[in-house]
Short mmCIF file of C-alpha atoms and ligand atoms in Angstrom, two decimals:
data_model
loop_
_atom_site.label_atom_id
_atom_site.label_comp_id
_atom_site.label_asym_id
_atom_site.label_seq_id
_atom_site.Cartn_x
_atom_site.Cartn_y
_atom_site.Cartn_z
CA MET O 1405 -12.21 -1.16 -26.97
CA THR O 1406 -14.74 -3.46 -28.59
CA THR O 1407 -16.82 -5.94 -26.66
CA MET O 1408 -16.66 -9.28 -28.46
CA MET O 1409 -19.19 -10.97 -26.19
CA SER O 1410 -21.90 -9.47 -24.06
CA ALA O 1411 -20.60 -8.36 -20.68
CA SER O 1412 -22.48 -8.72 -17.42
CA THR O 1413 -22.21 -7.20 -13.96
CA SER O 1414 -20.22 -9.30 -11.54
CA ILE O 1415 -20.14 -7.22 -8.36
CA THR O 1416 -22.80 -7.74 -5.69
CA GLN O 1417 -25.14 -5.39 -3.91
CA PRO O 1418 -23.68 -1.95 -3.37
CA ARG O 1419 -23.10 -1.11 0.29
CA PRO O 1420 -23.17 2.47 1.56
CA SER O 1421 -20.03 4.00 0.15
CA SER O 1422 -18.50 7.17 -1.15
CA GLY O 1423 -15.95 8.55 -3.57
CA PRO O 1424 -14.35 6.23 -6.09
CA GLU O 1425 -16.37 3.22 -4.96
CA THR O 1426 -19.72 4.83 -5.75
CA PHE O 1427 -18.24 6.25 -8.92
CA PHE O 1428 -17.18 2.82 -10.20
CA ARG O 1429 -20.25 0.96 -8.92
CA LYS O 1430 -22.61 3.31 -10.73
CA ARG O 1431 -20.76 2.77 -13.97
CA ILE O 1432 -20.67 -1.02 -13.53
CA GLU O 1433 -24.45 -0.89 -13.30
CA LYS O 1434 -24.83 1.50 -16.21
CA ASN O 1435 -22.48 -0.48 -18.47
CA LYS O 1436 -23.65 -3.88 -17.20
CA SER O 1437 -20.00 -4.84 -17.17
CA THR O 1438 -16.94 -4.77 -14.90
CA VAL O 1439 -14.85 -3.54 -17.84
CA PHE O 1440 -15.68 -0.16 -19.41
CA ARG O 1441 -14.28 3.20 -20.50
CA THR O 1442 -14.38 6.15 -18.13
CA ASN O 1443 -12.51 9.30 -16.97
CA VAL O 1444 -10.53 9.69 -13.73
CA PRO O 1445 -8.95 12.77 -12.08
CA PRO O 1446 -6.77 14.82 -12.30
CA THR O 1447 -8.43 16.54 -15.24
CA PHE O 1448 -9.35 19.78 -16.98
CA PRO O 1449 -8.82 22.76 -16.75
CA LEU O 1450 -5.15 23.01 -15.75
CA PHE O 1451 -3.88 19.49 -16.31
CA THR O 1452 -4.09 19.97 -20.04
CA ARG O 1453 -1.48 17.34 -20.79
CA VAL O 1454 -3.12 14.64 -18.70
CA ASN O 1455 -5.44 12.27 -20.53
CA PRO O 1456 -8.23 11.24 -18.13
CA ASN O 1457 -9.51 8.38 -20.35
CA VAL O 1458 -9.03 4.93 -18.88
CA ILE O 1459 -10.43 1.44 -19.24
CA ALA O 1460 -11.67 0.33 -15.82
CA VAL O 1461 -10.95 -3.31 -14.94
CA LEU O 1462 -13.02 -4.23 -11.89
CA ASP O 1463 -13.15 -8.00 -11.51
CA VAL O 1464 -10.38 -10.41 -10.53
CA LYS O 1465 -9.86 -11.79 -14.02
CA SER O 1466 -9.66 -8.52 -15.95
CA PHE O 1467 -7.61 -6.85 -13.19
CA SER O 1468 -4.97 -9.59 -13.31
CA HIS O 1469 -3.89 -8.43 -16.79
CA LEU O 1470 -2.18 -5.58 -14.94
CA PHE O 1471 0.43 -8.10 -13.73
CA ASP O 1472 1.20 -9.44 -17.19
CA MET O 1473 4.26 -7.51 -18.26
CA ASP O 1474 4.01 -8.90 -21.82
CA VAL O 1475 0.83 -6.92 -22.43
CA VAL O 1476 1.09 -4.05 -19.95
CA GLU O 1477 3.70 -1.32 -19.69
CA LYS O 1478 4.20 0.52 -16.38
CA ALA O 1479 6.38 3.52 -17.30
CA ASP O 1480 5.16 6.58 -15.33
CA THR O 1481 1.78 5.00 -14.59
CA LEU O 1482 2.09 4.68 -10.79
CA VAL O 1483 -0.78 7.08 -10.16
CA GLY O 1484 -2.32 7.15 -13.64
CA ASP O 1485 -1.58 9.31 -16.66
CA PHE O 1486 -0.52 12.09 -14.29
CA MET O 1487 3.01 11.87 -12.93
CA PRO O 1488 4.24 14.07 -10.05
CA SER O 1489 7.16 16.31 -11.00
CA VAL O 1490 10.57 14.66 -10.76
CA SER O 1491 11.64 17.65 -8.70
CA TYR O 1492 10.05 15.79 -5.77
CA THR O 1493 12.55 12.97 -6.25
CA GLY O 1494 15.91 14.57 -6.92
CA GLY O 1495 15.18 15.24 -10.60
CA MET O 1496 14.94 11.57 -11.54
CA ARG O 1497 12.36 8.88 -12.26
CA VAL O 1498 12.67 6.51 -9.33
CA CYS O 1499 12.02 2.74 -9.43
CA ALA O 1500 8.25 2.80 -9.02
CA TYR O 1501 7.89 4.87 -12.23
CA LEU O 1502 10.14 2.64 -14.36
CA ASP O 1503 8.90 -0.04 -16.72
CA THR O 1504 10.39 -3.54 -16.65
CA SER O 1505 11.83 -2.93 -20.15
CA GLU O 1506 14.10 -0.20 -18.74
CA PRO O 1507 17.45 -1.67 -17.61
CA LYS O 1508 17.49 0.73 -14.67
CA HIS O 1509 14.33 -0.90 -13.28
CA SER O 1510 16.13 -4.23 -12.92
CA LYS O 1511 19.08 -2.62 -11.19
CA ILE O 1512 17.02 -0.65 -8.67
CA LYS O 1513 14.55 -3.46 -8.01
CA ALA O 1514 17.46 -5.82 -7.29
CA PHE O 1515 18.93 -3.11 -5.06
CA ALA O 1516 15.62 -2.78 -3.14
CA MET O 1517 15.40 -6.56 -2.68
CA ASP O 1518 19.00 -6.59 -1.45
CA ILE O 1519 18.23 -3.85 1.10
CA LEU O 1520 15.32 -5.92 2.42
CA LYS O 1521 17.35 -9.12 2.56
CA ARG O 1522 20.16 -7.45 4.46
CA SER O 1523 17.73 -5.90 6.91
CA SER O 1524 16.11 -9.23 7.79
CA ALA O 1525 18.36 -9.95 10.79
CA THR O 1526 17.42 -6.73 12.59
CA TRP O 1527 13.82 -6.38 11.34
CA PHE O 1528 11.96 -8.29 14.06
CA PRO O 1529 13.82 -7.02 17.17
CA THR O 1530 13.68 -3.45 15.86
CA VAL O 1531 9.94 -3.56 15.15
CA LEU O 1532 9.29 -5.12 18.57
CA SER O 1533 11.31 -2.50 20.41
CA GLU O 1534 9.63 0.38 18.53
CA LEU O 1535 6.19 -1.12 19.19
CA ASP O 1536 6.97 -1.34 22.90
CA SER O 1537 7.93 2.31 23.04
CA MET O 1538 4.88 3.36 20.99
CA TRP O 1539 2.49 1.53 23.31
CA SER O 1540 4.23 3.00 26.36
CA THR O 1541 3.61 6.49 24.96
CA ILE O 1542 -0.04 5.62 24.33
CA ASP O 1543 -0.36 4.08 27.85
CA THR O 1544 0.93 7.32 29.36
CA GLU O 1545 -1.54 9.42 27.40
CA PHE O 1546 -4.34 7.03 28.22
CA SER O 1547 -3.62 7.11 31.94
CA SER O 1548 -4.58 10.79 32.13
CA SER O 1549 -7.36 10.88 29.54
CA SER O 1550 -10.39 8.87 28.52
CA SER O 1551 -9.08 8.39 24.99
CA ALA O 1552 -5.73 8.54 23.19
CA SER O 1553 -5.02 9.35 19.56
CA TYR O 1554 -2.69 6.81 18.01
CA PHE O 1555 -1.83 8.53 14.73
CA VAL O 1556 1.30 10.43 15.74
CA PRO O 1557 2.86 7.69 17.93
CA LEU O 1558 2.06 5.13 15.23
CA GLN O 1559 3.61 7.19 12.45
CA GLN O 1560 6.69 7.89 14.58
CA CYS O 1561 6.99 4.18 15.29
CA ILE O 1562 6.71 3.26 11.60
CA PHE O 1563 9.20 5.92 10.55
CA SER O 1564 11.66 4.85 13.21
CA PHE O 1565 11.66 1.10 12.59
CA LEU O 1566 11.80 1.54 8.82
CA SER O 1567 14.69 4.03 8.99
CA GLN O 1568 16.64 1.66 11.20
CA CYS O 1569 15.81 -1.53 9.30
CA LEU O 1570 16.12 -0.28 5.74
CA VAL O 1571 18.91 2.30 6.02
CA GLY O 1572 20.45 1.67 9.41
CA ALA O 1573 19.71 5.27 10.41
CA ASP O 1574 18.23 5.86 13.86
CA PRO O 1575 16.07 9.02 13.98
CA ALA O 1576 17.07 9.33 17.64
CA ALA O 1577 20.52 10.45 16.40
CA SER O 1578 19.04 13.68 15.02
CA PRO O 1579 16.60 15.67 17.21
CA THR O 1580 14.92 17.42 14.24
CA ILE O 1581 14.38 14.16 12.38
CA ALA O 1582 13.24 12.36 15.54
CA LYS O 1583 10.62 15.03 16.13
CA HIS O 1584 9.58 15.98 12.60
CA GLY O 1585 10.87 13.27 10.23
CA TYR O 1586 7.51 11.51 9.90
CA ALA O 1587 5.69 14.84 9.33
CA MET O 1588 8.21 15.87 6.65
CA LEU O 1589 7.36 12.65 4.84
CA ASP O 1590 3.62 13.23 5.28
CA LEU O 1591 3.92 16.66 3.69
CA TRP O 1592 6.13 15.43 0.87
CA LEU O 1593 3.75 12.54 0.13
CA GLY O 1594 0.66 14.69 0.49
CA LEU O 1595 1.76 17.44 -1.86
CA MET O 1596 3.18 15.06 -4.41
CA LEU O 1597 -0.03 13.04 -4.57
CA LEU O 1598 -2.61 15.70 -3.81
CA PRO O 1599 -3.88 15.99 -7.38
CA THR O 1600 -4.86 12.32 -7.31
CA ILE O 1601 -6.29 12.03 -3.79
CA LYS O 1602 -9.99 12.08 -3.09
CA ILE O 1603 -10.75 14.18 -0.04
CA GLY O 1604 -14.49 13.75 0.21
CA PHE O 1605 -15.41 16.59 2.50
CA LEU O 1606 -14.01 19.25 0.18
CA GLN O 1607 -16.30 18.41 -2.71
CA PRO O 1608 -16.85 20.16 -5.08
CA LEU O 1609 -13.96 22.50 -4.27
CA GLU O 1610 -11.48 19.65 -4.26
CA GLU O 1611 -12.00 19.15 -7.99
CA ILE O 1612 -11.23 22.78 -8.66
CA PHE O 1613 -8.38 23.41 -6.27
CA LEU O 1614 -6.81 20.10 -5.47
CA HIS O 1615 -7.13 18.22 -8.71
CA SER O 1616 -6.47 21.15 -10.96
CA PHE O 1617 -2.82 22.07 -10.48
CA ALA O 1618 0.36 20.47 -9.24
CA TYR O 1619 1.77 21.93 -6.05
CA PRO O 1620 5.27 23.41 -6.31
CA SER O 1621 7.95 21.21 -4.85
CA PHE O 1622 9.71 24.12 -3.11
CA LEU O 1623 7.00 23.84 -0.46
CA VAL O 1624 8.47 20.56 0.65
CA SER O 1625 12.02 20.56 -0.63
CA GLY O 1626 13.40 21.79 2.72
CA GLY O 1627 12.11 18.69 4.51
CA TYR O 1628 13.13 16.40 1.65
CA ASN O 1629 16.70 17.70 1.75
CA LYS O 1630 16.90 17.23 5.51
CA LEU O 1631 15.74 13.63 5.12
CA LEU O 1632 18.26 13.09 2.34
CA LYS O 1633 21.02 14.35 4.60
CA PHE O 1634 19.76 12.05 7.36
CA VAL O 1635 19.95 9.02 5.04
CA GLU O 1636 23.42 10.01 3.82
CA GLU O 1637 24.93 10.91 7.18
CA GLU O 1638 23.22 8.56 9.62
CA GLY O 1639 22.52 5.59 7.35
CA ARG O 1640 24.84 2.62 7.15
CA GLU O 1641 27.51 3.59 4.68
CA GLU O 1642 27.22 0.28 2.86
CA VAL O 1643 23.52 0.75 2.00
CA VAL O 1644 24.08 3.57 -0.49
CA GLU O 1645 27.56 2.30 -1.33
CA ARG O 1646 26.24 -1.12 -2.41
CA GLY O 1647 23.82 0.64 -4.74
CA VAL O 1648 26.87 2.07 -6.51
CA THR O 1649 29.32 -0.82 -6.36
CA GLU O 1650 27.00 -3.85 -6.63
CA PHE O 1651 24.07 -2.51 -8.65
CA GLY O 1652 25.73 -0.01 -10.98
CA LEU O 1653 23.81 3.10 -9.88
CA THR O 1654 25.24 6.58 -9.52
CA ARG O 1655 25.47 7.80 -5.93
CA ASP O 1656 22.63 10.24 -6.59
CA GLU O 1657 20.40 7.48 -7.99
CA ALA O 1658 21.14 5.28 -5.00
CA VAL O 1659 20.37 7.96 -2.39
CA HIS O 1660 17.16 9.26 -3.99
CA ASN O 1661 15.86 5.74 -4.57
CA VAL O 1662 16.64 4.72 -0.99
CA LEU O 1663 14.72 7.74 0.26
CA PHE O 1664 11.80 6.99 -2.07
CA VAL O 1665 11.65 3.37 -0.94
CA LEU O 1666 11.81 4.46 2.69
CA GLY O 1667 9.45 7.43 2.49
CA PHE O 1668 6.99 6.58 -0.26
CA ASN O 1669 6.83 2.80 -0.66
CA ALA O 1670 7.48 1.68 2.89
CA TYR O 1671 6.44 4.55 5.19
CA GLY O 1672 3.51 5.53 2.93
CA GLY O 1673 2.28 1.93 2.74
CA PHE O 1674 2.50 1.13 6.45
CA SER O 1675 1.02 4.50 7.44
CA ILE O 1676 -2.15 3.58 5.58
CA PHE O 1677 -2.17 -0.12 6.44
CA PHE O 1678 -1.58 -0.14 10.21
CA PRO O 1679 -4.48 2.22 11.03
CA SER O 1680 -6.79 -0.11 9.03
CA LEU O 1681 -5.59 -3.07 11.09
CA LEU O 1682 -6.08 -1.19 14.35
CA GLY O 1683 -9.48 0.18 13.36
CA ILE O 1684 -10.83 -3.25 12.43
CA LEU O 1685 -9.30 -5.08 15.38
CA GLY O 1686 -10.38 -2.38 17.81
CA SER O 1687 -14.00 -2.66 16.76
CA ASP O 1688 -14.50 -6.40 17.15
CA VAL O 1689 -14.22 -8.04 20.56
CA THR O 1690 -14.91 -11.55 19.28
CA VAL O 1691 -12.12 -11.40 16.72
CA GLN O 1692 -9.76 -10.05 19.39
CA GLU O 1693 -10.59 -12.98 21.63
CA LYS O 1694 -9.88 -15.60 18.96
CA LEU O 1695 -6.66 -13.97 17.78
CA ARG O 1696 -5.47 -13.28 21.32
CA GLU O 1697 -5.78 -16.96 22.19
CA GLU O 1698 -3.64 -17.90 19.21
CA ALA O 1699 -1.07 -15.12 19.72
CA ARG O 1700 -0.55 -16.22 23.32
CA ALA O 1701 -0.60 -19.96 22.68
CA LYS O 1702 1.75 -19.96 19.71
CA GLY O 1703 4.02 -17.00 20.42
CA GLY O 1704 6.55 -18.56 22.81
CA SER O 1705 8.34 -16.27 25.24
CA THR O 1706 9.36 -13.71 22.60
CA LEU O 1707 7.67 -13.30 19.25
CA SER O 1708 9.84 -14.40 16.36
CA PHE O 1709 9.52 -14.70 12.61
CA ASN O 1710 8.85 -18.43 12.95
CA SER O 1711 6.30 -18.15 15.76
CA VAL O 1712 4.33 -15.47 13.93
CA LYS O 1713 4.31 -17.57 10.77
CA GLU O 1714 2.59 -20.32 12.79
CA MET O 1715 -0.36 -18.04 13.64
CA GLU O 1716 -2.86 -19.00 10.99
CA LEU O 1717 -5.75 -16.90 12.33
CA VAL O 1718 -3.64 -13.77 12.80
CA GLN O 1719 -2.28 -14.14 9.28
CA SER O 1720 -5.76 -14.65 7.86
CA PHE O 1721 -6.97 -11.52 9.68
CA VAL O 1722 -4.10 -9.58 8.09
CA TYR O 1723 -4.98 -10.93 4.62
CA GLU O 1724 -8.67 -10.15 5.07
CA THR O 1725 -7.80 -6.58 6.10
CA LEU O 1726 -5.68 -6.25 2.96
CA ARG O 1727 -8.48 -7.70 0.86
CA LEU O 1728 -11.10 -5.20 1.98
CA ASN O 1729 -8.73 -2.25 2.55
CA PRO O 1730 -5.89 -2.51 0.02
CA PRO O 1731 -3.56 0.33 1.09
CA VAL O 1732 -2.82 1.26 -2.55
CA PRO O 1733 -6.34 1.05 -3.96
CA THR O 1734 -5.77 1.98 -7.59
CA GLN O 1735 -3.40 0.37 -10.09
CA TYR O 1736 -2.67 1.39 -13.64
CA GLY O 1737 -0.92 -0.06 -16.69
CA ARG O 1738 -0.70 0.95 -20.35
CA ALA O 1739 -1.32 -1.55 -23.16
CA ARG O 1740 2.11 -2.42 -24.62
CA LYS O 1741 0.41 -3.74 -27.75
CA ASP O 1742 -3.05 -4.58 -29.05
CA PHE O 1743 -4.37 -7.51 -27.03
CA LEU O 1744 -7.53 -9.31 -25.89
CA LEU O 1745 -8.56 -8.73 -22.29
CA SER O 1746 -10.89 -11.22 -20.58
CA SER O 1747 -13.30 -10.67 -17.74
CA HIS O 1748 -15.17 -13.65 -16.25
CA ASP O 1749 -17.64 -13.71 -19.10
CA SER O 1750 -16.48 -11.38 -21.88
CA VAL O 1751 -13.50 -10.55 -24.04
CA PHE O 1752 -12.48 -7.01 -24.99
CA GLU O 1753 -10.11 -5.70 -27.65
CA ILE O 1754 -7.59 -3.33 -26.12
CA LYS O 1755 -5.53 -1.04 -28.33
CA LYS O 1756 -1.84 -0.29 -27.79
CA GLY O 1757 -1.41 2.81 -25.60
CA GLU O 1758 -4.77 2.57 -23.80
CA LEU O 1759 -4.55 2.99 -20.03
CA LEU O 1760 -6.05 0.28 -17.80
CA CYS O 1761 -7.23 1.34 -14.34
CA GLY O 1762 -8.08 -1.19 -11.62
CA TYR O 1763 -9.81 -0.16 -8.41
CA GLN O 1764 -8.83 -2.93 -6.00
CA PRO O 1765 -11.39 -2.47 -3.23
CA LEU O 1766 -14.05 -3.53 -5.76
CA VAL O 1767 -11.92 -6.18 -7.45
CA MET O 1768 -11.30 -7.80 -4.07
CA ARG O 1769 -15.06 -8.14 -3.61
CA ASP O 1770 -15.57 -10.12 -6.78
CA PRO O 1771 -18.38 -12.59 -5.96
CA MET O 1772 -17.11 -15.07 -8.54
CA VAL O 1773 -14.07 -15.59 -6.30
CA PHE O 1774 -14.99 -14.61 -2.74
CA ASP O 1775 -18.05 -15.95 -0.88
CA GLU O 1776 -19.93 -13.22 0.98
CA PRO O 1777 -17.53 -10.74 -0.60
CA GLU O 1778 -18.74 -7.67 1.29
CA LYS O 1779 -18.30 -9.30 4.69
CA PHE O 1780 -15.15 -9.17 6.82
CA VAL O 1781 -14.51 -12.87 7.53
CA PHE O 1782 -11.40 -12.91 9.68
CA ASP O 1783 -10.63 -16.61 9.14
CA ARG O 1784 -11.41 -16.56 5.40
CA PHE O 1785 -7.83 -17.43 4.47
CA THR O 1786 -7.47 -20.50 6.70
CA LYS O 1787 -7.72 -24.22 5.94
CA GLU O 1788 -7.49 -25.69 2.46
CA LYS O 1789 -10.06 -23.42 0.85
CA GLY O 1790 -8.47 -20.36 2.41
CA SER O 1791 -5.02 -21.23 1.20
CA GLU O 1792 -6.43 -21.57 -2.32
CA LEU O 1793 -7.83 -18.05 -2.09
CA VAL O 1794 -4.46 -16.47 -1.27
CA ARG O 1795 -3.58 -16.40 -4.96
CA TYR O 1796 -6.41 -13.92 -5.52
CA LEU O 1797 -5.12 -11.47 -2.95
CA TYR O 1798 -3.66 -8.62 -5.01
CA TRP O 1799 -2.68 -5.78 -2.63
CA SER O 1800 1.03 -5.99 -3.62
CA ASN O 1801 0.37 -5.51 -7.34
CA GLY O 1802 0.56 -9.24 -7.87
CA PRO O 1803 -0.89 -12.39 -6.34
CA GLN O 1804 0.07 -13.13 -2.72
CA THR O 1805 1.48 -16.42 -4.07
CA GLY O 1806 3.62 -14.56 -6.66
CA SER O 1807 7.34 -13.79 -6.56
CA PRO O 1808 8.47 -10.15 -6.83
CA SER O 1809 11.33 -9.96 -9.31
CA GLU O 1810 13.29 -7.68 -11.62
CA SER O 1811 10.96 -8.66 -14.46
CA ASN O 1812 7.71 -7.72 -12.75
CA LYS O 1813 6.31 -4.76 -10.78
CA GLN O 1814 5.20 -6.62 -7.67
CA CYS O 1815 6.10 -5.04 -4.32
CA PRO O 1816 9.43 -6.54 -3.22
CA ALA O 1817 8.28 -6.32 0.42
CA LYS O 1818 5.21 -8.52 -0.18
CA ASP O 1819 6.12 -10.98 2.58
CA TYR O 1820 7.76 -8.44 4.91
CA VAL O 1821 4.56 -6.44 4.98
CA THR O 1822 2.26 -9.32 5.90
CA VAL O 1823 4.60 -10.80 8.49
CA THR O 1824 5.23 -7.37 10.06
CA ALA O 1825 1.48 -6.81 10.24
CA SER O 1826 1.03 -10.21 11.92
CA LEU O 1827 3.73 -9.22 14.38
CA PHE O 1828 1.95 -5.93 15.06
CA VAL O 1829 -1.34 -7.73 15.80
CA ALA O 1830 0.21 -10.54 17.88
CA HIS O 1831 2.30 -8.10 19.92
CA LEU O 1832 -0.75 -5.95 20.65
CA LEU O 1833 -2.87 -8.91 21.74
CA ARG O 1834 -0.18 -10.24 24.05
CA ARG O 1835 0.33 -6.85 25.66
CA TYR O 1836 -3.36 -6.05 26.14
CA ASP O 1837 -6.42 -8.08 27.06
CA SER O 1838 -8.63 -5.80 25.00
CA ILE O 1839 -8.64 -2.60 22.97
CA ALA O 1840 -11.38 -0.41 21.50
CA CYS O 1841 -10.82 2.18 18.76
CA ASN O 1842 -13.19 4.64 17.16
CA SER O 1843 -13.29 5.63 13.51
CA SER O 1844 -11.42 8.89 14.04
CA GLY O 1845 -8.13 7.30 15.04
CA SER O 1846 -8.51 7.24 18.82
CA ILE O 1847 -8.24 4.43 21.32
CA THR O 1848 -11.20 4.59 23.67
CA ALA O 1849 -10.51 1.57 25.89
CA LEU O 1850 -7.31 -0.30 26.64
CA VAL O 1851 -6.99 -3.12 29.17
CA LYS O 1852 -3.48 -4.35 29.96
CA ALA O 1853 -2.82 -8.09 30.02
CA LYS O 1854 -3.20 -9.50 33.52
C1 LIG Q 899 2.24 -1.74 3.86
C2 LIG Q 899 3.31 -1.48 3.16
C3 LIG Q 899 3.42 -1.53 1.67
C4 LIG Q 899 2.44 -1.52 0.72
C5 LIG Q 899 0.94 -1.44 0.93
C6 LIG Q 899 3.09 -1.58 -0.58
C7 LIG Q 899 2.42 -1.65 -1.80
C8 LIG Q 899 3.04 -1.64 -3.02
C9 LIG Q 899 2.35 -1.66 -4.29
C10 LIG Q 899 0.84 -1.75 -4.49
C11 LIG Q 899 3.28 -1.58 -5.27
C12 LIG Q 899 3.03 -1.55 -6.78
C13 LIG Q 899 2.66 -0.17 -7.25
C14 LIG Q 899 2.27 -0.15 -8.72
O1 LIG Q 899 3.16 -0.30 -9.56
O2 LIG Q 899 1.08 0.01 -8.99
C15 LIG Q 899 4.57 -1.51 -4.62
C16 LIG Q 899 5.75 -1.39 -5.29
C17 LIG Q 899 6.97 -1.26 -4.65
N1 LIG Q 899 7.20 -1.37 -3.29
FE1 LIG Q 899 5.84 -1.71 -1.84
N2 LIG Q 899 4.43 -1.64 -0.39
C18 LIG Q 899 4.67 -1.61 0.96
C19 LIG Q 899 5.90 -1.68 1.59
C20 LIG Q 899 7.10 -1.65 0.94
C21 LIG Q 899 8.38 -1.74 1.60
C22 LIG Q 899 8.64 -1.98 3.11
C23 LIG Q 899 9.32 -1.64 0.63
C24 LIG Q 899 10.79 -1.69 0.89
C25 LIG Q 899 11.68 -2.21 0.09
C26 LIG Q 899 8.63 -1.48 -0.65
C27 LIG Q 899 9.22 -1.29 -1.88
C28 LIG Q 899 8.55 -1.21 -3.08
C29 LIG Q 899 9.21 -0.95 -4.36
C30 LIG Q 899 10.70 -0.70 -4.59
C31 LIG Q 899 8.22 -1.00 -5.34
C32 LIG Q 899 8.38 -0.81 -6.85
C33 LIG Q 899 8.48 -2.17 -7.49
C34 LIG Q 899 8.84 -2.13 -8.95
O3 LIG Q 899 8.98 -1.04 -9.52
O4 LIG Q 899 9.02 -3.22 -9.55
N3 LIG Q 899 7.28 -1.53 -0.41
N4 LIG Q 899 4.38 -1.56 -3.26
#
């Protein structure tokens, strides 16, 4: 990589932070640039075949090259140069690891978009009913204790509505899955991704133990196989069948991809995103007040897709949460050819095969694009200026104004995720007058709507 013009720092004052954020901030300062070479885990000594060298892209302009499929290739780059063993996914490379140049990517992406489209009729009522039962569980716990942990009920709720919406399989039909399905997914996700996850409190041991060898899949294969059986036996027959007849996949490819979409993409994403929403909402009474007013005034008698879409403040709050807490913080892409990469003020020569690494929490605080970038401004994405900014919101691996398709790698559920999050917030604020959460995942105050 050769700098053709002098680069300058474009991220504002560091705020107290840890892990990757400090890591990248320090190097931005040292390099006086938001584009530079560095190393990321997992690394030496046991990952001998993983190349830790990356080119960090940490401002909006340089990061956006990751969406340009003419210059960037995405084969096996989901979590960097390291790729979890395919034994975690039925011995095959599932959609998220495929590049757009691979014909199978088009087939599976179209299949995933079809699953979402066909689930749209049941999506809202199912989410609402699962939210009601989750909050009832939390109410019961709260009635006999001064605080209630929301993690388990929330994960069960997410697992249940996604299983029903995406595959037509109700966990309630299988006692083991109803009780342990979400935890089986947690374990599967955790072990598969452990070498790439930063778990701050274990430092420095985490580098040695967690980032230094891949965990054997047999530890989780029991749970994975039970979930597979659940999808095959309880899921709507036509979900997997359409993968075979309409999208040209083998039955095995269809089943393993459905489970990956359900367990990794969807469950994994919402399990990270919803706690962020709750944590932020539960710590700001003023924001609650403003959003509550809107959710009650515009929601009608029952929340619907259309009524939620009308809630400008709720939607902006969801976008702002995604801006400052992108659930998938790191994105990678490999240069498909030699090309010139631009930041706001410099141009860099990138060589074919080099790996670009974007850390979104910093990119989304680019001061050239966002005013007061470090601050949570809940109505940032409202009015004319706010609607302009939406195109710089990148949580879905593409702009929020973009269109997921077979020829790009943007999350096909881009709009489902934001509208479901708005529904989550509006439903909560109609059910309760106020809520307080602490940083360790507990609700410490909950006042029912009068
Ligand atoms: C809060 C929830 C979600 C988040 C945060 C999320 C985020 C993302 C991100 C960042 C990517 C791109 C990864 C990369 O290549 O770097 C992605 C891809 C993908 N997501 Fe989502 N997602 C969520 C929900 C869902 C849901 C509900 C589905 C269900 C269909 C889904 C299906 C997919 C698929 C199939 C891909 C791969 C796209 C491709 O290979 O072209 N996601 N998601």
